[in-house]
mmCIF file of C-alpha atoms in Angstrom:
data_model
loop_
_atom_site.group_PDB
_atom_site.id
_atom_site.type_symbol
_atom_site.label_atom_id
_atom_site.label_comp_id
_atom_site.label_asym_id
_atom_site.label_seq_id
_atom_site.Cartn_x
_atom_site.Cartn_y
_atom_site.Cartn_z
ATOM 1 C CA ASP A 956 106.166 110.835 100.869
ATOM 2 C CA VAL A 957 104.857 112.273 98.023
ATOM 3 C CA LYS A 958 101.782 114.467 98.718
ATOM 4 C CA VAL A 959 99.441 115.676 96.164
ATOM 5 C CA THR A 960 96.565 117.449 97.278
ATOM 6 C CA GLN A 961 93.424 118.889 95.566
ATOM 7 C CA SER A 962 91.289 121.998 96.753
ATOM 8 C CA SER A 963 87.974 120.325 97.206
ATOM 9 C CA ARG A 964 86.948 116.669 97.721
ATOM 10 C CA TYR A 965 83.188 117.616 96.467
ATOM 11 C CA LEU A 966 81.871 120.434 94.314
ATOM 12 C CA VAL A 967 78.689 121.586 93.235
ATOM 13 C CA LYS A 968 78.123 123.957 90.381
ATOM 14 C CA ARG A 969 75.454 125.196 88.111
ATOM 15 C CA THR A 970 75.457 124.869 84.171
ATOM 16 C CA GLY A 971 77.444 127.518 82.677
ATOM 17 C CA GLU A 972 79.726 128.477 85.701
ATOM 18 C CA LYS A 973 83.211 128.811 85.220
ATOM 19 C CA VAL A 974 84.961 126.321 87.570
ATOM 20 C CA PHE A 975 88.438 126.117 89.261
ATOM 21 C CA LEU A 976 90.003 122.868 90.246
ATOM 22 C CA GLU A 977 93.356 123.266 91.850
ATOM 23 C CA CYS A 978 96.271 120.708 92.522
ATOM 24 C CA VAL A 979 99.267 120.932 94.596
ATOM 25 C CA GLN A 980 102.531 118.835 94.735
ATOM 26 C CA ASP A 981 105.047 119.206 97.372
ATOM 27 C CA MET A 982 107.866 117.136 95.773
ATOM 28 C CA ASP A 983 109.075 119.484 93.487
ATOM 29 C CA HIS A 984 107.965 117.094 90.430
ATOM 30 C CA GLU A 985 108.150 118.483 86.881
ATOM 31 C CA ASN A 986 105.177 116.689 85.302
ATOM 32 C CA MET A 987 101.175 117.361 86.222
ATOM 33 C CA PHE A 988 98.384 115.728 84.889
ATOM 34 C CA TRP A 989 94.817 116.108 85.018
ATOM 35 C CA TYR A 990 92.542 112.821 84.560
ATOM 36 C CA ARG A 991 88.534 112.280 84.463
ATOM 37 C CA GLN A 992 87.475 109.056 85.931
ATOM 38 C CA ASP A 993 84.155 107.700 84.759
ATOM 39 C CA PRO A 994 82.632 104.465 85.401
ATOM 40 C CA GLY A 995 83.574 101.779 82.757
ATOM 41 C CA LEU A 996 85.961 104.249 80.796
ATOM 42 C CA GLY A 997 89.080 104.201 83.209
ATOM 43 C CA LEU A 998 91.202 107.342 83.634
ATOM 44 C CA ARG A 999 91.260 109.565 80.663
ATOM 45 C CA LEU A 1000 93.790 112.365 80.151
ATOM 46 C CA ILE A 1001 92.468 116.007 79.652
ATOM 47 C CA TYR A 1002 95.781 118.059 80.056
ATOM 48 C CA PHE A 1003 99.513 117.371 80.785
ATOM 49 C CA SER A 1004 102.147 120.046 81.663
ATOM 50 C CA TYR A 1005 105.965 118.904 81.872
ATOM 51 C CA ASP A 1006 106.918 122.350 82.846
ATOM 52 C CA VAL A 1007 105.952 125.665 84.314
ATOM 53 C CA LYS A 1008 103.776 127.559 81.651
ATOM 54 C CA MET A 1009 104.061 124.400 79.496
ATOM 55 C CA LYS A 1010 100.921 122.579 78.663
ATOM 56 C CA GLU A 1011 99.952 119.492 76.470
ATOM 57 C CA LYS A 1012 96.463 118.312 75.516
ATOM 58 C CA GLY A 1013 95.375 114.788 76.299
ATOM 59 C CA ASP A 1014 92.900 112.849 75.169
ATOM 60 C CA ILE A 1015 89.509 114.873 75.991
ATOM 61 C CA PRO A 1016 90.512 118.280 76.110
ATOM 62 C CA GLU A 1017 87.454 119.989 74.857
ATOM 63 C CA GLY A 1018 85.706 121.916 77.317
ATOM 64 C CA TYR A 1019 88.630 122.358 79.544
ATOM 65 C CA SER A 1020 91.893 124.480 79.929
ATOM 66 C CA VAL A 1021 94.643 124.494 82.370
ATOM 67 C CA SER A 1022 97.337 126.998 84.084
ATOM 68 C CA ARG A 1023 100.665 126.043 85.538
ATOM 69 C CA GLU A 1024 102.091 129.440 86.696
ATOM 70 C CA LYS A 1025 104.205 127.726 89.744
ATOM 71 C CA LYS A 1026 105.647 124.329 89.181
ATOM 72 C CA GLU A 1027 103.622 122.927 92.293
ATOM 73 C CA ARG A 1028 100.533 124.218 91.312
ATOM 74 C CA PHE A 1029 98.411 123.038 88.116
ATOM 75 C CA SER A 1030 95.055 124.221 87.689
ATOM 76 C CA LEU A 1031 91.886 122.741 85.809
ATOM 77 C CA ILE A 1032 89.457 125.122 84.513
ATOM 78 C CA LEU A 1033 86.191 124.457 83.041
ATOM 79 C CA GLU A 1034 85.131 127.885 81.394
ATOM 80 C CA SER A 1035 81.223 127.098 81.161
ATOM 81 C CA ALA A 1036 80.637 124.082 83.029
ATOM 82 C CA SER A 1037 78.317 121.703 81.341
ATOM 83 C CA THR A 1038 76.232 118.822 82.740
ATOM 84 C CA ASN A 1039 78.223 116.119 80.891
ATOM 85 C CA GLN A 1040 81.157 117.500 82.831
ATOM 86 C CA THR A 1041 80.025 116.069 86.064
ATOM 87 C CA SER A 1042 82.569 113.542 86.904
ATOM 88 C CA MET A 1043 85.578 112.588 89.324
ATOM 89 C CA TYR A 1044 88.587 114.464 88.615
ATOM 90 C CA LEU A 1045 91.777 113.283 89.393
ATOM 91 C CA CYS A 1046 95.169 115.289 89.534
ATOM 92 C CA ALA A 1047 98.633 113.400 89.501
ATOM 93 C CA SER A 1048 102.288 114.366 89.436
ATOM 94 C CA SER A 1049 105.638 112.574 88.566
ATOM 95 C CA SER A 1050 109.081 113.167 88.275
ATOM 96 C CA ASN A 1051 111.602 112.888 85.246
ATOM 97 C CA ARG A 1052 114.205 111.910 88.048
ATOM 98 C CA GLY A 1053 114.310 108.110 89.242
ATOM 99 C CA ARG A 1054 111.804 107.367 86.278
ATOM 100 C CA ASP A 1055 108.867 106.950 89.150
ATOM 101 C CA SER A 1056 105.163 106.669 88.084
ATOM 102 C CA GLN A 1057 102.514 109.094 88.933
ATOM 103 C CA PHE A 1058 101.233 109.786 92.078
ATOM 104 C CA PHE A 1059 97.794 110.603 92.473
ATOM 105 C CA GLY A 1060 95.654 113.123 94.396
ATOM 106 C CA PRO A 1061 92.471 112.204 96.517
ATOM 107 C CA GLY A 1062 90.039 113.519 93.764
ATOM 108 C CA THR A 1063 87.549 116.115 93.307
ATOM 109 C CA ARG A 1064 83.983 114.833 92.683
ATOM 110 C CA LEU A 1065 82.321 117.586 90.575
ATOM 111 C CA THR A 1066 78.400 117.543 90.062
ATOM 112 C CA VAL A 1067 77.200 120.008 87.200
ATOM 113 C CA LEU A 1068 73.271 120.826 87.750
ATOM 114 C CA GLY B 167 95.629 106.365 69.037
ATOM 115 C CA GLU B 168 97.373 104.672 71.759
ATOM 116 C CA ASN B 169 94.629 102.054 73.528
ATOM 117 C CA VAL B 170 94.970 99.545 76.629
ATOM 118 C CA GLU B 171 92.197 97.094 76.810
ATOM 119 C CA GLN B 172 91.706 95.377 79.886
ATOM 120 C CA HIS B 173 89.807 92.269 81.044
ATOM 121 C CA PRO B 174 87.834 91.154 82.594
ATOM 122 C CA SER B 175 85.685 93.854 84.181
ATOM 123 C CA THR B 176 84.744 92.415 87.157
ATOM 124 C CA LEU B 177 86.438 89.521 88.926
ATOM 125 C CA SER B 178 84.673 87.657 92.034
ATOM 126 C CA VAL B 179 87.282 84.954 93.695
ATOM 127 C CA GLN B 180 87.138 83.272 97.033
ATOM 128 C CA GLU B 181 89.669 84.030 99.795
ATOM 129 C CA GLY B 182 92.956 82.267 99.083
ATOM 130 C CA ASP B 183 92.105 81.691 95.493
ATOM 131 C CA SER B 184 94.362 83.327 92.720
ATOM 132 C CA ALA B 185 93.008 86.442 90.581
ATOM 133 C CA VAL B 186 94.520 87.332 86.778
ATOM 134 C CA ILE B 187 93.761 90.397 85.150
ATOM 135 C CA LYS B 188 95.007 91.102 81.665
ATOM 136 C CA CYS B 189 95.754 94.070 79.419
ATOM 137 C CA THR B 190 96.588 94.459 75.671
ATOM 138 C CA TYR B 191 98.103 97.558 74.494
ATOM 139 C CA SER B 192 98.359 99.025 71.043
ATOM 140 C CA ASP B 193 101.730 101.002 70.731
ATOM 141 C CA SER B 194 104.330 98.853 70.294
ATOM 142 C CA ALA B 195 107.119 101.532 71.653
ATOM 143 C CA SER B 196 105.617 101.870 75.058
ATOM 144 C CA ASN B 197 108.222 100.501 77.496
ATOM 145 C CA TYR B 198 106.768 100.954 80.853
ATOM 146 C CA PHE B 199 103.646 99.336 82.250
ATOM 147 C CA PRO B 200 102.116 100.137 85.902
ATOM 148 C CA TRP B 201 99.436 98.753 87.696
ATOM 149 C CA TYR B 202 97.274 100.776 90.059
ATOM 150 C CA LYS B 203 94.816 99.784 92.911
ATOM 151 C CA GLN B 204 92.226 102.012 93.939
ATOM 152 C CA GLU B 205 89.995 101.237 97.182
ATOM 153 C CA LEU B 206 86.580 102.525 97.434
ATOM 154 C CA GLY B 207 86.761 106.464 98.150
ATOM 155 C CA LYS B 208 90.628 106.534 97.930
ATOM 156 C CA ARG B 209 93.034 107.725 95.361
ATOM 157 C CA PRO B 210 94.834 105.098 92.688
ATOM 158 C CA GLN B 211 97.970 103.752 94.017
ATOM 159 C CA LEU B 212 101.052 102.048 92.352
ATOM 160 C CA ILE B 213 101.230 98.479 93.499
ATOM 161 C CA ILE B 214 103.728 97.137 91.028
ATOM 162 C CA ASP B 215 105.320 98.245 87.528
ATOM 163 C CA ILE B 216 107.091 96.627 84.791
ATOM 164 C CA ARG B 217 109.597 97.787 82.239
ATOM 165 C CA SER B 218 109.888 96.363 78.836
ATOM 166 C CA ASN B 219 113.530 94.901 79.420
ATOM 167 C CA VAL B 220 112.042 92.348 82.003
ATOM 168 C CA GLY B 221 109.373 89.874 81.447
ATOM 169 C CA GLU B 222 108.148 89.092 84.863
ATOM 170 C CA LYS B 223 108.622 90.865 88.304
ATOM 171 C CA LYS B 224 107.258 89.619 91.630
ATOM 172 C CA ASP B 225 106.413 91.473 94.918
ATOM 173 C CA GLN B 226 105.423 89.001 97.594
ATOM 174 C CA ARG B 227 101.803 87.945 96.479
ATOM 175 C CA ILE B 228 101.555 90.290 93.429
ATOM 176 C CA ALA B 229 103.173 89.507 90.088
ATOM 177 C CA VAL B 230 103.481 91.079 86.850
ATOM 178 C CA THR B 231 104.245 89.283 83.529
ATOM 179 C CA LEU B 232 104.760 90.910 80.119
ATOM 180 C CA ASN B 233 105.079 89.710 76.549
ATOM 181 C CA LYS B 234 106.087 92.490 74.418
ATOM 182 C CA THR B 235 105.777 90.368 71.072
ATOM 183 C CA ALA B 236 101.853 89.767 71.778
ATOM 184 C CA LYS B 237 101.881 92.953 73.473
ATOM 185 C CA HIS B 238 100.186 91.641 76.379
ATOM 186 C CA PHE B 239 100.687 92.010 80.119
ATOM 187 C CA SER B 240 98.937 90.761 83.369
ATOM 188 C CA LEU B 241 98.510 91.108 86.932
ATOM 189 C CA HIS B 242 98.598 87.815 89.254
ATOM 190 C CA ILE B 243 97.353 88.032 92.844
ATOM 191 C CA THR B 244 97.845 84.721 95.000
ATOM 192 C CA GLU B 245 96.284 83.908 98.092
ATOM 193 C CA THR B 246 93.821 86.741 97.592
ATOM 194 C CA GLN B 247 92.416 88.037 100.939
ATOM 195 C CA PRO B 248 89.439 90.334 101.375
ATOM 196 C CA GLU B 249 91.693 93.371 101.664
ATOM 197 C CA ASP B 250 92.555 93.153 97.841
ATOM 198 C CA SER B 251 89.055 94.233 96.879
ATOM 199 C CA ALA B 252 89.315 97.153 95.030
ATOM 200 C CA VAL B 253 89.537 98.639 91.560
ATOM 201 C CA TYR B 254 92.752 97.536 89.676
ATOM 202 C CA PHE B 255 93.762 99.497 86.734
ATOM 203 C CA CYS B 256 96.736 98.480 84.079
ATOM 204 C CA ALA B 257 98.400 101.437 82.165
ATOM 205 C CA ALA B 258 100.997 101.360 79.341
ATOM 206 C CA SER B 259 103.489 104.513 78.316
ATOM 207 C CA ARG B 260 102.836 106.612 75.495
ATOM 208 C CA GLY B 261 105.767 105.652 73.365
ATOM 209 C CA THR B 262 108.964 105.381 74.868
ATOM 210 C CA GLY B 263 108.667 108.209 77.154
ATOM 211 C CA PHE B 264 107.375 107.164 80.535
ATOM 212 C CA GLN B 265 105.791 110.401 81.913
ATOM 213 C CA LYS B 266 102.458 110.093 80.120
ATOM 214 C CA LEU B 267 100.240 106.945 80.188
ATOM 215 C CA VAL B 268 97.232 105.420 78.841
ATOM 216 C CA PHE B 269 94.904 103.590 81.358
ATOM 217 C CA GLY B 270 92.820 100.332 80.998
ATOM 218 C CA THR B 271 89.088 100.764 81.862
ATOM 219 C CA GLY B 272 89.712 98.774 85.178
ATOM 220 C CA THR B 273 88.883 95.416 86.913
ATOM 221 C CA ARG B 274 86.774 95.391 90.174
ATOM 222 C CA LEU B 275 88.176 92.441 91.957
ATOM 223 C CA LEU B 276 85.846 91.517 94.999
ATOM 224 C CA VAL B 277 87.334 88.728 96.985
ATOM 225 C CA SER B 278 84.731 86.866 99.350
ATOM 226 C CA PRO B 279 85.686 85.346 103.010
#
C-alpha cells in the first residue's frame, strides 16, 4: 500500500519566516508533486519533480522553491512566508511503472500570521 | 494553458438518487482522466479513472464517460448513499504524458438520508 506522509498536519508561522514542508513516499515513485488547495480553486500545481535533483515549475511557483535530494523525499520551501500563502498544501507521488495515478499525502494546513 | 472546468460546484441529492458531475478540458492531447474523492479532513483518493481509448468505465455504483470529440467527461454515481458525501475532483493529463494533471475546482456532493 502506498504511503505518502507529510511532516506536519498543522503549522503556524509568522510573515517573513522561512518555512519547510517535507513529504516522504515509501513506494520508490519517480514523480513527486506539491499542490496548494484553496476553496473554490481546486488543486493547483506548485512544483513537480520527475527524478532526484530534477524539478519543473507548475502553475503557481512564485514565492516557492523545492528540493529533491533523495528519491523518497520532496521538500517545499517558502523563502519568506506571506499571509497569502496561508493554505492547505498537499504532496503527491506517482510511478512511471504501471501508469498509476497520483497518491496524496494527508496535507499540511499552513497559517501565516 | 490547460484548463479543466467542473460543474456543478455543489450538488445535493436524496439517498438513492443518482448524481452526475461534469468536466470539460481544453487540451486536446489529454489522454488520462482520473476522479478523486476527498472526504472532510482527509486526503484526495482515486476512485476511478479512464483513458482516452475507451468511452466508458464502470466500477459498481460509479461510472465515468468520456467524449473526446466534445472534450467532456462525467462521473455518474447511482444509488447514492450518505457516505458518498464528499468533494469530488476531476482531472485531465497535461498532454499525452499521464504524470502531470490539471484539476477541476471540485464538486461538493451532499447526500441526505
